[in-house]
Structure formats: structure tokens, C-alpha cells
CSV table of C-alpha atoms in Angstrom, one decimal:
chain,number,residue,atom,x,y,z
A,1293,UNK,CA,33.6,31.3,35.5
A,1294,UNK,CA,34.8,33.5,32.7
A,1295,UNK,CA,33.1,33.5,29.4
A,1296,UNK,CA,34.4,32.8,25.9
A,1297,UNK,CA,31.9,33.1,23.1
A,1298,UNK,CA,32.9,31.0,20.1
A,1299,UNK,CA,32.6,33.1,16.8
A,1300,UNK,CA,33.4,31.0,13.8
A,1301,UNK,CA,33.2,33.2,10.8
A,1302,UNK,CA,33.4,31.7,7.3
A,1303,UNK,CA,35.9,33.4,5.2
A,1304,UNK,CA,35.2,32.9,1.6
A,1305,UNK,CA,35.2,34.8,-1.7
A,1306,UNK,CA,33.3,34.4,-4.8
A,1307,UNK,CA,35.1,34.2,-8.1
A,1308,UNK,CA,33.7,35.9,-11.2
A,1309,UNK,CA,32.5,33.5,-13.8
A,1310,UNK,CA,33.9,35.5,-16.7
A,1311,UNK,CA,37.5,36.2,-17.9
A,1312,UNK,CA,38.8,39.8,-17.4
A,1313,UNK,CA,41.7,40.9,-19.5
A,1314,UNK,CA,44.0,43.8,-19.1
A,1315,UNK,CA,43.3,46.9,-21.2
A,1316,UNK,CA,46.4,48.8,-20.5
A,1317,UNK,CA,48.2,48.1,-23.8
A,1318,UNK,CA,45.3,48.1,-26.2
A,1319,UNK,CA,42.8,50.7,-27.3
A,1320,UNK,CA,40.1,48.2,-28.4
A,1321,UNK,CA,39.1,44.9,-26.9
A,1322,UNK,CA,38.3,42.1,-29.3
A,1323,UNK,CA,35.5,39.8,-28.2
A,1324,UNK,CA,37.4,36.8,-29.4
A,1325,UNK,CA,40.7,35.4,-28.0
A,1326,UNK,CA,42.8,33.2,-30.2
A,1327,UNK,CA,45.2,30.6,-28.9
A,1328,UNK,CA,47.7,29.2,-31.4
A,1329,UNK,CA,50.1,26.3,-31.0
A,1330,UNK,CA,52.3,24.3,-33.4
A,1331,UNK,CA,49.7,21.7,-34.4
A,1332,UNK,CA,46.2,23.2,-34.2
A,1333,UNK,CA,44.5,26.5,-34.1
A,1334,UNK,CA,41.7,26.8,-31.6
A,1335,UNK,CA,39.3,29.7,-30.9
A,1336,UNK,CA,38.0,30.2,-27.4
A,1337,UNK,CA,35.0,32.5,-26.7
A,1338,UNK,CA,34.3,34.4,-23.5
A,1339,UNK,CA,30.7,33.4,-23.5
A,1340,UNK,CA,29.3,29.9,-23.3
A,1341,UNK,CA,26.7,29.2,-26.0
A,1342,UNK,CA,24.7,26.1,-25.2
A,1343,UNK,CA,24.7,23.4,-27.9
A,1344,UNK,CA,21.8,21.4,-29.0
A,1345,UNK,CA,23.6,18.1,-28.5
A,1346,UNK,CA,23.9,17.6,-24.7
A,1347,UNK,CA,27.2,16.7,-23.2
A,1348,UNK,CA,26.4,15.5,-19.6
A,1349,UNK,CA,29.9,15.6,-18.3
A,1350,UNK,CA,30.7,19.1,-19.4
A,1351,UNK,CA,27.2,20.3,-18.4
A,1352,UNK,CA,27.7,18.9,-15.0
A,1353,UNK,CA,30.9,20.8,-14.6
A,1354,UNK,CA,29.2,24.0,-15.8
A,1355,UNK,CA,26.5,23.6,-13.2
A,1356,UNK,CA,28.9,23.4,-10.3
A,1357,UNK,CA,29.5,26.3,-8.0
A,1358,UNK,CA,33.1,27.5,-7.1
A,1359,UNK,CA,34.1,25.8,-3.9
A,1360,UNK,CA,35.2,29.3,-2.6
A,1361,UNK,CA,31.6,30.6,-2.7
A,1362,UNK,CA,30.6,32.0,0.6
A,1363,UNK,CA,28.7,29.4,2.6
A,1364,UNK,CA,28.3,28.2,6.2
A,1365,UNK,CA,30.5,25.4,7.6
A,1366,UNK,CA,29.1,21.9,7.7
A,1367,UNK,CA,30.1,19.0,9.7
A,1368,UNK,CA,32.1,16.0,8.4
A,1369,UNK,CA,29.1,13.7,8.6
A,1370,UNK,CA,26.8,16.2,6.8
A,1371,UNK,CA,29.5,16.8,4.1
A,1372,UNK,CA,29.8,13.1,3.4
A,1373,UNK,CA,26.0,12.8,3.2
A,1374,UNK,CA,25.8,15.8,0.9
A,1375,UNK,CA,28.5,14.3,-1.4
A,1376,UNK,CA,26.7,11.0,-1.5
A,1377,UNK,CA,23.4,12.7,-2.4
A,1378,UNK,CA,25.0,14.8,-5.0
A,1379,UNK,CA,26.7,11.7,-6.5
A,1380,UNK,CA,23.4,9.9,-6.7
A,1381,UNK,CA,21.8,12.9,-8.5
A,1382,UNK,CA,24.7,13.2,-10.9
A,1383,UNK,CA,24.5,9.5,-11.8
A,1384,UNK,CA,20.7,9.9,-12.4
A,1385,UNK,CA,21.3,12.9,-14.6
A,1386,UNK,CA,24.1,11.2,-16.5
A,1387,UNK,CA,21.9,8.2,-17.2
A,1388,UNK,CA,19.1,10.3,-18.5
A,1389,UNK,CA,21.5,12.3,-20.7
A,1390,UNK,CA,23.2,9.2,-22.2
A,1391,UNK,CA,20.1,7.2,-22.5
A,1392,UNK,CA,17.3,9.6,-23.5
A,1393,UNK,CA,14.8,6.7,-23.9
A,1394,UNK,CA,13.0,5.2,-21.0
A,1395,UNK,CA,15.8,2.6,-20.5
A,1396,UNK,CA,18.1,3.1,-17.4
A,1397,UNK,CA,21.6,1.9,-17.0
A,1398,UNK,CA,20.6,-1.0,-14.9
A,1399,UNK,CA,17.9,-2.1,-17.3
A,1400,UNK,CA,20.3,-2.0,-20.3
A,1401,UNK,CA,23.0,-4.1,-18.4
A,1402,UNK,CA,20.3,-6.6,-17.3
A,1403,UNK,CA,19.1,-6.9,-20.9
A,1404,UNK,CA,22.7,-7.5,-22.2
A,1405,UNK,CA,23.4,-10.1,-19.6
A,1406,UNK,CA,20.1,-12.0,-20.3
A,1407,UNK,CA,20.5,-11.9,-24.1
A,1408,UNK,CA,22.4,-14.6,-26.1
A,1409,UNK,CA,24.1,-13.6,-29.4
A,1410,UNK,CA,23.7,-17.2,-30.8
A,1411,UNK,CA,19.9,-17.0,-30.5
A,1412,UNK,CA,18.6,-14.2,-32.8
A,1413,UNK,CA,14.9,-14.3,-33.4
A,1414,UNK,CA,13.7,-12.7,-36.6
A,1415,UNK,CA,10.0,-12.0,-37.0
A,1416,UNK,CA,8.5,-11.8,-40.5
A,1417,UNK,CA,5.7,-9.3,-40.8
A,1418,UNK,CA,5.9,-8.1,-37.1
A,1419,UNK,CA,2.7,-6.9,-35.6
A,1420,UNK,CA,2.0,-4.9,-32.5
A,1421,UNK,CA,-1.2,-3.7,-30.9
A,1422,UNK,CA,-1.6,0.1,-31.3
A,1423,UNK,CA,-1.2,1.9,-28.0
A,1424,UNK,CA,-2.1,5.4,-27.0
A,1425,UNK,CA,1.0,7.5,-27.3
A,1426,UNK,CA,1.8,10.8,-25.9
A,1427,UNK,CA,1.2,13.7,-28.2
A,1428,UNK,CA,4.4,15.0,-29.7
A,1429,UNK,CA,2.9,18.1,-31.4
A,1430,UNK,CA,5.1,20.8,-32.6
A,1431,UNK,CA,3.9,23.2,-29.9
A,1432,UNK,CA,4.6,20.7,-27.1
A,1433,UNK,CA,6.6,22.3,-24.2
A,1434,UNK,CA,8.3,19.0,-23.6
A,1435,UNK,CA,10.2,19.0,-26.9
A,1436,UNK,CA,14.0,19.2,-26.3
A,1437,UNK,CA,14.4,21.2,-29.5
A,1438,UNK,CA,12.7,24.2,-27.9
A,1439,UNK,CA,14.5,23.9,-24.5
A,1440,UNK,CA,17.1,26.5,-23.6
A,1441,UNK,CA,18.9,24.0,-21.3
A,1442,UNK,CA,21.7,21.8,-22.6
A,1443,UNK,CA,20.1,18.9,-20.5
A,1444,UNK,CA,17.1,16.9,-21.7
A,1445,UNK,CA,13.8,17.4,-20.0
A,1446,UNK,CA,14.1,14.2,-17.8
A,1447,UNK,CA,17.4,15.4,-16.4
A,1448,UNK,CA,15.9,18.9,-15.7
A,1449,UNK,CA,13.1,17.2,-13.8
A,1450,UNK,CA,15.6,15.3,-11.6
A,1451,UNK,CA,17.5,18.5,-10.8
A,1452,UNK,CA,14.4,20.6,-10.0
A,1453,UNK,CA,12.5,18.0,-8.0
A,1454,UNK,CA,12.2,18.8,-4.3
A,1455,UNK,CA,14.5,16.9,-1.9
A,1456,UNK,CA,14.5,16.5,1.9
A,1457,UNK,CA,17.1,18.9,3.4
A,1458,UNK,CA,20.0,17.4,5.2
A,1459,UNK,CA,20.3,18.2,8.9
A,1460,UNK,CA,23.0,20.6,10.0
A,1461,UNK,CA,24.7,20.1,13.3
A,1462,UNK,CA,27.6,22.4,14.2
A,1463,UNK,CA,30.7,20.6,15.4
A,1464,UNK,CA,31.8,23.7,17.3
A,1465,UNK,CA,30.3,24.8,20.7
A,1466,UNK,CA,28.5,28.1,20.5
A,1467,UNK,CA,29.8,29.1,24.0
A,1468,UNK,CA,32.7,28.0,26.2
A,1469,UNK,CA,33.0,28.9,30.0
A,1470,UNK,CA,36.0,28.5,32.2
A,1471,UNK,CA,35.3,26.3,35.2
A,1472,UNK,CA,38.3,26.3,37.5
A,1473,UNK,CA,38.4,23.5,40.1
A,1474,UNK,CA,35.9,21.3,38.1
A,1475,UNK,CA,36.9,17.9,39.4
A,1476,UNK,CA,38.0,15.1,37.1
A,1477,UNK,CA,36.1,12.4,38.9
A,1478,UNK,CA,34.0,9.8,37.1
A,1479,UNK,CA,31.7,9.2,40.1
A,1480,UNK,CA,30.5,12.8,40.6
A,1481,UNK,CA,27.7,14.8,39.1
A,1482,UNK,CA,28.5,18.5,39.3
A,1483,UNK,CA,26.5,20.2,36.5
A,1484,UNK,CA,22.7,20.6,36.2
A,1485,UNK,CA,20.5,22.9,34.1
A,1486,UNK,CA,17.3,24.2,35.8
A,1487,UNK,CA,13.9,24.7,34.4
A,1488,UNK,CA,14.4,28.5,34.9
A,1489,UNK,CA,17.4,28.4,32.5
A,1490,UNK,CA,20.0,28.7,35.2
A,1491,UNK,CA,23.1,26.4,35.3
A,1492,UNK,CA,24.3,25.1,38.6
A,1493,UNK,CA,28.0,24.0,38.8
A,1494,UNK,CA,30.0,22.6,41.7
A,1495,UNK,CA,33.6,24.0,41.7
A,1496,UNK,CA,35.7,22.9,44.5
A,1497,UNK,CA,33.9,23.8,47.8
A,1498,UNK,CA,31.6,26.3,46.1
A,1499,UNK,CA,28.4,26.2,44.0
A,1500,UNK,CA,28.1,28.8,41.3
A,1501,UNK,CA,25.0,29.8,39.3
A,1502,UNK,CA,25.2,31.0,35.7
A,1503,UNK,CA,22.1,32.5,34.0
A,1504,UNK,CA,21.8,31.6,30.4
A,1505,UNK,CA,19.6,34.6,29.8
A,1506,UNK,CA,21.8,37.3,31.2
A,1507,UNK,CA,25.2,35.5,31.4
A,1508,UNK,CA,25.4,36.6,35.0
A,1509,UNK,CA,27.5,34.5,37.5
A,1510,UNK,CA,26.9,34.4,41.2
A,1511,UNK,CA,28.4,32.3,44.0
A,1512,UNK,CA,25.6,30.5,45.9
A,1513,UNK,CA,27.5,28.9,48.7
A,1514,UNK,CA,30.9,27.8,50.0
A,1515,UNK,CA,31.2,24.6,52.0
A,1516,UNK,CA,34.6,25.6,53.5
A,1517,UNK,CA,34.3,26.1,57.3
A,1518,UNK,CA,37.1,28.6,57.8
A,1519,UNK,CA,37.0,31.8,55.7
A,1520,UNK,CA,39.1,31.5,52.5
A,1521,UNK,CA,40.7,28.2,53.7
A,1522,UNK,CA,39.7,25.4,51.3
A,1523,UNK,CA,39.6,21.9,52.5
A,1524,UNK,CA,39.3,19.2,49.9
A,1525,UNK,CA,37.2,17.1,52.3
A,1526,UNK,CA,34.5,19.7,52.1
A,1527,UNK,CA,34.2,19.7,48.3
A,1528,UNK,CA,30.9,19.7,46.5
A,1529,UNK,CA,30.3,16.3,45.0
A,1530,UNK,CA,26.8,16.6,43.3
A,1531,UNK,CA,24.2,19.2,42.4
A,1532,UNK,CA,20.6,18.7,41.3
A,1533,UNK,CA,17.8,21.2,40.7
A,1534,UNK,CA,14.3,20.9,42.1
A,1535,UNK,CA,11.8,20.5,39.1
A,1536,UNK,CA,10.4,24.0,39.9
A,1537,UNK,CA,13.8,25.6,39.6
A,1538,UNK,CA,13.4,27.4,42.9
A,1539,UNK,CA,15.7,25.2,45.1
A,1540,UNK,CA,18.9,23.2,44.5
A,1541,UNK,CA,20.2,20.2,46.3
A,1542,UNK,CA,23.9,20.0,47.1
A,1543,UNK,CA,25.7,16.8,48.0
A,1544,UNK,CA,28.9,17.1,49.9
A,1545,UNK,CA,32.1,15.0,50.4
A,1546,UNK,CA,31.4,14.7,54.1
A,1547,UNK,CA,27.9,13.2,53.7
A,1548,UNK,CA,25.2,15.7,54.4
A,1549,UNK,CA,22.8,16.9,51.7
A,1550,UNK,CA,21.8,20.6,51.8
A,1551,UNK,CA,18.8,22.3,50.2
A,1552,UNK,CA,19.3,25.9,49.1
A,1553,UNK,CA,16.8,28.6,48.2
A,1554,UNK,CA,18.2,30.3,45.1
A,1555,UNK,CA,16.1,33.5,45.4
A,1556,UNK,CA,17.2,34.1,49.0
A,1557,UNK,CA,20.7,32.5,48.6
A,1558,UNK,CA,19.9,30.8,51.9
A,1559,UNK,CA,20.2,27.2,53.1
A,1560,UNK,CA,16.8,25.9,54.2
A,1561,UNK,CA,17.7,22.2,55.0
A,1562,UNK,CA,20.7,20.1,56.0
A,1563,UNK,CA,19.9,16.4,55.9
A,1564,UNK,CA,22.3,13.9,57.4
A,1565,UNK,CA,22.4,10.1,57.1
A,1566,UNK,CA,25.2,9.3,54.7
A,1567,UNK,CA,28.7,8.7,56.2
A,1568,UNK,CA,30.6,9.3,53.0
A,1569,UNK,CA,30.4,11.5,49.9
A,1570,UNK,CA,27.2,11.9,48.0
A,1571,UNK,CA,27.9,11.6,44.3
A,1572,UNK,CA,24.4,11.2,42.9
A,1573,UNK,CA,21.1,13.1,43.4
A,1574,UNK,CA,17.7,12.8,41.7
A,1575,UNK,CA,14.4,14.6,42.3
A,1576,UNK,CA,10.9,13.2,42.1
A,1577,UNK,CA,8.6,16.2,42.8
A,1578,UNK,CA,9.3,17.1,46.4
A,1579,UNK,CA,11.4,14.0,47.1
A,1580,UNK,CA,15.2,14.0,46.5
A,1581,UNK,CA,17.0,10.7,46.4
A,1582,UNK,CA,20.7,10.6,47.3
A,1583,UNK,CA,23.3,7.9,46.5
A,1584,UNK,CA,26.6,7.7,48.4
A,1585,UNK,CA,29.9,5.9,48.6
A,1586,UNK,CA,28.5,4.2,51.7
A,1587,UNK,CA,26.4,2.1,49.2
A,1588,UNK,CA,23.1,3.5,50.5
A,1589,UNK,CA,20.3,5.3,48.8
A,1590,UNK,CA,18.0,7.6,50.8
A,1591,UNK,CA,14.6,9.1,49.8
A,1592,UNK,CA,14.1,12.5,51.5
A,1593,UNK,CA,10.9,14.4,51.4
A,1594,UNK,CA,11.7,18.0,51.9
A,1595,UNK,CA,8.3,18.8,53.3
A,1596,UNK,CA,8.7,16.6,56.4
A,1597,UNK,CA,11.2,17.1,59.2
A,1598,UNK,CA,12.7,13.6,59.0
A,1599,UNK,CA,16.2,13.1,57.7
A,1600,UNK,CA,14.9,10.5,55.2
A,1601,UNK,CA,11.7,8.6,54.5
A,1602,UNK,CA,13.1,5.4,52.9
A,1603,UNK,CA,16.4,3.6,52.9
A,1604,UNK,CA,17.5,1.4,50.0
A,1605,UNK,CA,20.2,-1.2,50.4
A,1606,UNK,CA,21.1,-3.2,47.3
A,1607,UNK,CA,24.5,-2.0,46.0
A,1608,UNK,CA,27.8,-3.3,47.2
A,1609,UNK,CA,29.9,-0.3,46.1
A,1610,UNK,CA,29.6,3.5,45.5
A,1611,UNK,CA,26.3,4.6,44.0
A,1612,UNK,CA,27.2,7.0,41.1
A,1613,UNK,CA,24.0,7.1,39.0
A,1614,UNK,CA,20.4,7.9,39.9
A,1615,UNK,CA,17.4,8.7,37.6
A,1616,UNK,CA,13.6,8.7,38.2
A,1617,UNK,CA,11.4,7.8,35.2
A,1618,UNK,CA,9.2,10.5,33.7
A,1619,UNK,CA,6.1,9.2,35.6
A,1620,UNK,CA,8.0,9.2,38.9
A,1621,UNK,CA,7.1,5.5,39.6
A,1622,UNK,CA,10.5,3.9,39.2
A,1623,UNK,CA,14.0,4.8,40.1
A,1624,UNK,CA,17.1,3.4,38.3
A,1625,UNK,CA,20.4,3.3,40.2
A,1626,UNK,CA,23.9,2.5,39.0
A,1627,UNK,CA,26.9,1.6,41.0
A,1628,UNK,CA,30.6,0.8,40.9
A,1629,UNK,CA,29.6,-2.8,41.5
A,1630,UNK,CA,28.5,-2.9,37.8
A,1631,UNK,CA,24.9,-3.4,38.7
A,1632,UNK,CA,21.8,-1.5,37.4
A,1633,UNK,CA,18.9,-1.8,39.8
A,1634,UNK,CA,15.3,-0.7,39.2
A,1635,UNK,CA,13.3,0.3,42.3
A,1636,UNK,CA,9.5,0.8,42.7
A,1637,UNK,CA,8.7,4.1,44.5
A,1638,UNK,CA,6.6,2.2,47.1
A,1639,UNK,CA,9.1,-0.5,47.9
A,1640,UNK,CA,12.6,-0.8,49.3
A,1641,UNK,CA,13.4,-4.0,47.4
A,1642,UNK,CA,14.6,-3.8,43.7
A,1643,UNK,CA,12.1,-5.2,41.2
A,1644,UNK,CA,14.8,-5.8,38.6
A,1645,UNK,CA,18.6,-6.4,38.7
A,1646,UNK,CA,20.5,-6.0,35.5
A,1647,UNK,CA,24.0,-7.5,35.7
A,1648,UNK,CA,25.1,-7.3,32.1
A,1649,UNK,CA,27.5,-4.4,32.5
A,1650,UNK,CA,31.2,-5.2,33.2
A,1651,UNK,CA,32.1,-1.7,34.6
A,1652,UNK,CA,30.6,1.0,36.7
A,1653,UNK,CA,27.2,2.3,35.7
A,1654,UNK,CA,26.9,6.0,35.9
A,1655,UNK,CA,25.2,6.9,32.6
A,1656,UNK,CA,21.4,6.4,33.0
A,1657,UNK,CA,18.6,7.9,30.9
A,1658,UNK,CA,14.8,7.2,30.6
A,1659,UNK,CA,13.2,7.6,27.3
A,1660,UNK,CA,10.4,10.3,27.2
A,1661,UNK,CA,8.9,8.7,24.1
A,1662,UNK,CA,8.5,5.0,25.1
A,1663,UNK,CA,7.2,3.9,28.4
A,1664,UNK,CA,9.6,1.8,30.4
A,1665,UNK,CA,12.5,2.2,27.9
A,1666,UNK,CA,15.8,2.8,29.8
A,1667,UNK,CA,19.3,3.3,28.5
A,1668,UNK,CA,22.5,2.8,30.5
A,1669,UNK,CA,26.2,3.0,29.8
A,1670,UNK,CA,29.2,1.2,31.2
A,1671,UNK,CA,32.6,2.5,32.2
A,1672,UNK,CA,36.1,2.0,30.7
A,1673,UNK,CA,36.0,-1.8,31.0
A,1674,UNK,CA,32.6,-2.0,29.4
A,1675,UNK,CA,32.1,0.8,26.8
A,1676,UNK,CA,28.6,-0.4,25.9
A,1677,UNK,CA,25.2,1.3,25.7
A,1678,UNK,CA,22.4,-1.1,26.7
A,1679,UNK,CA,18.7,-0.7,26.5
A,1680,UNK,CA,16.2,-2.2,28.8
A,1681,UNK,CA,12.4,-2.6,29.2
A,1682,UNK,CA,11.4,-2.0,32.8
A,1683,UNK,CA,7.9,-3.1,32.0
A,1684,UNK,CA,8.9,-6.7,31.2
A,1685,UNK,CA,12.4,-6.8,32.6
A,1686,UNK,CA,13.9,-7.7,29.3
A,1687,UNK,CA,17.4,-6.7,28.0
A,1688,UNK,CA,17.0,-5.1,24.6
A,1689,UNK,CA,19.8,-3.9,22.3
A,1690,UNK,CA,23.4,-3.5,23.1
A,1691,UNK,CA,26.0,-1.3,21.2
A,1692,UNK,CA,29.7,-1.1,21.6
A,1693,UNK,CA,30.9,2.6,21.6
A,1694,UNK,CA,34.6,1.7,21.9
A,1695,UNK,CA,34.9,4.4,24.6
A,1696,UNK,CA,34.0,4.9,28.3
A,1697,UNK,CA,30.4,6.0,28.6
A,1698,UNK,CA,30.1,8.8,31.1
A,1699,UNK,CA,26.6,10.3,30.5
A,1700,UNK,CA,23.4,9.7,28.5
A,1701,UNK,CA,20.4,12.0,27.7
A,1702,UNK,CA,17.4,11.7,25.4
A,1703,UNK,CA,16.0,14.4,23.2
A,1704,UNK,CA,12.6,15.6,24.1
A,1705,UNK,CA,11.5,16.3,20.5
A,1706,UNK,CA,12.8,13.3,18.6
A,1707,UNK,CA,13.9,9.7,19.2
A,1708,UNK,CA,17.6,10.6,19.6
A,1709,UNK,CA,20.1,10.0,22.3
A,1710,UNK,CA,23.3,11.9,23.2
A,1711,UNK,CA,26.2,10.3,25.0
A,1712,UNK,CA,29.5,11.7,26.4
A,1713,UNK,CA,32.6,9.6,26.6
A,1714,UNK,CA,35.9,9.4,28.3
A,1715,UNK,CA,38.8,7.0,27.7
A,1716,UNK,CA,40.0,7.3,25.2
A,1717,UNK,CA,38.3,9.6,22.7
A,1718,UNK,CA,36.6,12.2,24.9
A,1719,UNK,CA,33.9,12.9,22.4
A,1720,UNK,CA,30.2,13.7,22.3
A,1721,UNK,CA,28.0,11.5,20.1
A,1722,UNK,CA,24.4,12.0,18.9
A,1723,UNK,CA,22.6,8.7,18.0
A,1724,UNK,CA,19.4,7.9,16.1
A,1725,UNK,CA,17.4,5.4,18.0
A,1726,UNK,CA,16.7,2.5,17.4
A,1727,UNK,CA,19.0,2.2,14.4
A,1728,UNK,CA,21.9,3.7,16.6
A,1729,UNK,CA,23.2,5.6,13.6
A,1730,UNK,CA,25.7,8.2,14.5
A,1731,UNK,CA,24.3,11.6,13.5
A,1732,UNK,CA,27.2,13.7,14.8
A,1733,UNK,CA,30.5,13.3,16.6
A,1734,UNK,CA,31.6,16.4,18.5
A,1735,UNK,CA,35.1,16.9,19.8
A,1736,UNK,CA,36.6,19.7,21.7
A,1737,UNK,CA,37.3,18.6,25.3
A,1738,UNK,CA,40.8,17.4,26.0
A,1739,UNK,CA,39.7,15.4,29.1
A,1740,UNK,CA,36.9,12.9,29.8
A,1741,UNK,CA,33.5,14.5,29.2
A,1742,UNK,CA,32.2,13.6,32.7
A,1743,UNK,CA,29.2,16.0,33.0
A,1744,UNK,CA,26.2,16.6,30.9
A,1745,UNK,CA,22.9,18.4,31.2
A,1746,UNK,CA,20.1,19.5,28.7
A,1747,UNK,CA,18.7,23.0,28.4
A,1748,UNK,CA,15.0,23.5,29.5
A,1749,UNK,CA,13.9,24.0,25.9
A,1750,UNK,CA,15.5,20.6,24.9
A,1751,UNK,CA,17.6,22.0,22.1
A,1752,UNK,CA,21.0,22.6,23.7
A,1753,UNK,CA,23.3,20.6,26.0
A,1754,UNK,CA,26.2,21.6,28.2
A,1755,UNK,CA,29.2,19.3,28.8
A,1756,UNK,CA,31.9,19.6,31.4
A,1757,UNK,CA,35.3,17.9,31.7
A,1758,UNK,CA,38.4,17.8,33.7
A,1759,UNK,CA,40.0,20.3,31.3
A,1760,UNK,CA,38.0,22.9,33.5
A,1761,UNK,CA,35.7,24.1,30.7
A,1762,UNK,CA,32.0,24.0,30.1
A,1763,UNK,CA,31.0,23.8,26.5
A,1764,UNK,CA,27.5,24.5,25.1
A,1765,UNK,CA,26.3,22.7,21.9
A,1766,UNK,CA,23.3,23.1,19.8
A,1767,UNK,CA,22.7,19.5,19.0
A,1768,UNK,CA,19.0,18.5,19.3
A,1769,UNK,CA,16.3,19.3,16.8
A,1770,UNK,CA,13.3,21.2,18.2
A,1771,UNK,CA,10.9,19.5,15.8
A,1772,UNK,CA,10.5,22.5,13.4
A,1773,UNK,CA,11.2,22.2,9.7
A,1774,UNK,CA,14.7,23.3,8.9
A,1775,UNK,CA,15.5,25.8,6.2
A,1776,UNK,CA,16.1,24.1,2.8
A,1777,UNK,CA,19.8,23.9,2.0
A,1778,UNK,CA,20.7,24.7,-1.6
A,1779,UNK,CA,22.6,22.0,-3.5
A,1780,UNK,CA,25.2,22.6,-6.2
A,1781,UNK,CA,23.0,20.6,-8.5
A,1782,UNK,CA,20.0,22.8,-8.1
A,1783,UNK,CA,19.6,24.3,-11.5
A,1784,UNK,CA,17.3,27.1,-10.2
A,1785,UNK,CA,20.2,28.6,-8.2
A,1786,UNK,CA,22.4,28.9,-11.3
A,1787,UNK,CA,20.2,31.3,-13.3
A,1788,UNK,CA,21.9,34.8,-13.6
């Protein structure tokens, strides 16, 4: 794997707010510039002297910053949200400037609609109960006559009031790695990120390890039996790290599952049982579960010499998705028979069968925030993300993504879900649960985004595709407060 680090520099320049004139043909420079036309004569000054009478439209334009000012790039979704927020603030400032009394635009329109011009009530000798009014003494700091701003006091309060900062999600990967021979196969799982910050990738007949701390790449093993001769029947079909990060399980196209010690670069176990390729692996402490094209699922305890401890038979086609819940008490399995089965760790009979999907179920993810909440995604003929309660066996929400769902993963720090897609948009989507609002849509892969894994700190993800690239995205929030983003409407940033 070769490394390409994505450096996206923002090229911007800042224009001077003043007007600079040439002094080559004059010895003195007049502070006043006169423009004369055939009808009127108008004098334009180089300095802006604020007037007492506020003009909210022109004041709004003067408060804007040049679009060429140097700033970081923002995503399309964040830009739309920022424009909507700025528009709301502008309308509030405009309303306060045009209607300096306590009446707002909506209140005035409502009063006009409710009033009738034919019924005019005139009161002789009107009387009102005296009320305590706010002191309007000559030394009051709230008097607009003593304000240096062209905007009224209420409009200034709107501009300077604190606002919740909008979240920034970069739409570009911060790192791209070449991954030659990364297979474009929906039923395989060839990428996994360990708790020790090491990425395991199956490329052809080999397993490579990439250290995120040092960017060092090593080849762990090669399944080819004869030197440099590569046989496609011996390809790696799945990889999965042990929770401790010391060992990695490797599924092969011929059926055996191998356990490798990473520190020693040595194979410690070779467990048989499957007769066809093993496309899905999932760890539960010292037990690794394997799913195969032979429709079987095996539980294998690496501490005992047996080939497997439990055999599960419930699917009718290839098993392509396996995930244990955070408590390690339930296993969810998805298959090409469009079924999603839930197994108890102490039984070989499924406790729930969910038959709602209409395509293969590979994308499976357990929520770390809600007990028994499971998300699953269907293939190209389904395109739906469905949510289930494995505590009650209920089918919860269902959302159409309009694209093949290849992978799902929950954020550890917030109630968010990321999905990767294939036919036909090849995008990565970040969702807010349970509203399922799209927080970000990331594009960059040119093939189906078939592989997904989350970093050990829970902030970054890596995606792999048939375009033979691995892309790293900073997509999840770590729960810390983000730095406040300055708005073009923040009057405090315009003081020079």
C-alpha cells in the first residue's frame, strides 16, 4: 500500500476595504473624489461616516466580509445551514431596524388582517392605567442617540448574542492509501481497525498491516502455496481483529480460518470446518464466529483444541454479515437469503427471524447507546436501513436510502450512524438518529464502498472500495465542544 496524504490548502486573498488611487500624475492627493455626469453631480468620500438614521439594507451590506477572505473550506450541507442561519439573523435585524417599536413583522401583519376599516372605534376622553416604564434618562446607555453604531440597540443585541456553532465535517478524506488487489465483492469483509491502532487489510492472497501511528506497512502472511504463484482460490476473504489487538483472524476462500500472532508474525491456529469461503468473522472475547458460503456459522473458542464449539444452521444461502452485541449475549447474522437472524450465545436456535429485507443483508451494527437496538441494511434490491429491538423482537423505523447499503457503524460518542453505499451513488452518509437527518454526504470512491471500519478512538473511519483505494475520513464528533465559528453577521469581528 502506498500513501497519498490529502493536503487541501485554501487559496484566498483579502481585499483592502479602502480605495487606493494612483499618485504618479499628481503632487497632492485630495481627500475628495468628484464624479460628474450630464444630469447630476455627486460627491463620493473615501471614508464611511455613519448616519443617525439607520438604513438596514446598506448597513447589512457594510457588515458583510469579502467572500475572498481567507477561511477554511466548508461542506455543502454546512454552507447551506450557515446561509439559512445568516438569513434568519438578517431578517430579525431588518425587522428591528424597520420597526423600532416592540412590534414585529408577524404581529403587524396579523393586526392588519384582523382589523376592519369599516369599524373604527373612537374613544372620547381615553383613560389608561399608569404603568411603570423604563427610565429614559439622558444618561441612559440604551439611547440610540449616543450609539456609534448605525443599527438600533435591539439589532445590535441580535448580532452579538451567542449562537450555537455549526458542526464542520470535511468532505475530503485526510489520507488515501493505494490498495492493489482489493476485491470488488459485496460478500467479503477485508478491512478491520484494531484497538492498537493498526489496520488489517486483505489484498489478494496476502494480509497487510498498516500502523496509523507510524504509517509503516508490513506483510503479515501470504496464503499462496507456491512461492510467488498467486492462485485466486487461495484469496483472503475476511479479516477480524481480536479485541485485545494482539491476534487477527483470517478467513480464506478454501474454508479454513487462521489465527495469527501479530507480534511474532506467526500462525498459531488453523481451524477447519467450512467447505467454502469464509466471508464474515466476528469476535466475542476469546470466541471467533465465522460465516461461510456453505450457509453455516461456527463458534470457535481459541483456548480449546476443538475445531469449533457450536454449529448454527439457519440460513439458506451465503452468510455475509456477523456482529456480536456490546454485551456479548446476542449474535446478529445476515445472509444472501435476505434474512436477519438473532442468536442467543447459549443456544443454537435463533430467537428472532427478521424477514423484512428484500436483498442480501451484509450491513449490521449494534447501538452502543441503547440496549438491544440493532440497525441493518439491505442490498441493491432493498436499499433500506431498518432498526430493530432485539429485547422485544419489534421492527422499528425503516428508511429508504435509494442506494445499496454495504456497511453500517455507530458513533461511540453520539447517537449517530454512518453508512456506506454501492449502486449507484457510491457515497458515505452520516445520519442523526432517530431523526435520520443527513449530517454529511461524502463522495470520493468511484466504485462501491464495500468496506468500513472505525478507529479505536471513535473519531475516524476508513472505507475501502473496488477502485483499490482506502480513504480515511474524520467524520465522528468526539464529544468535545468545537471551536466557535465566526459569522459574517458578528459585529464584533468587524471592528478595526
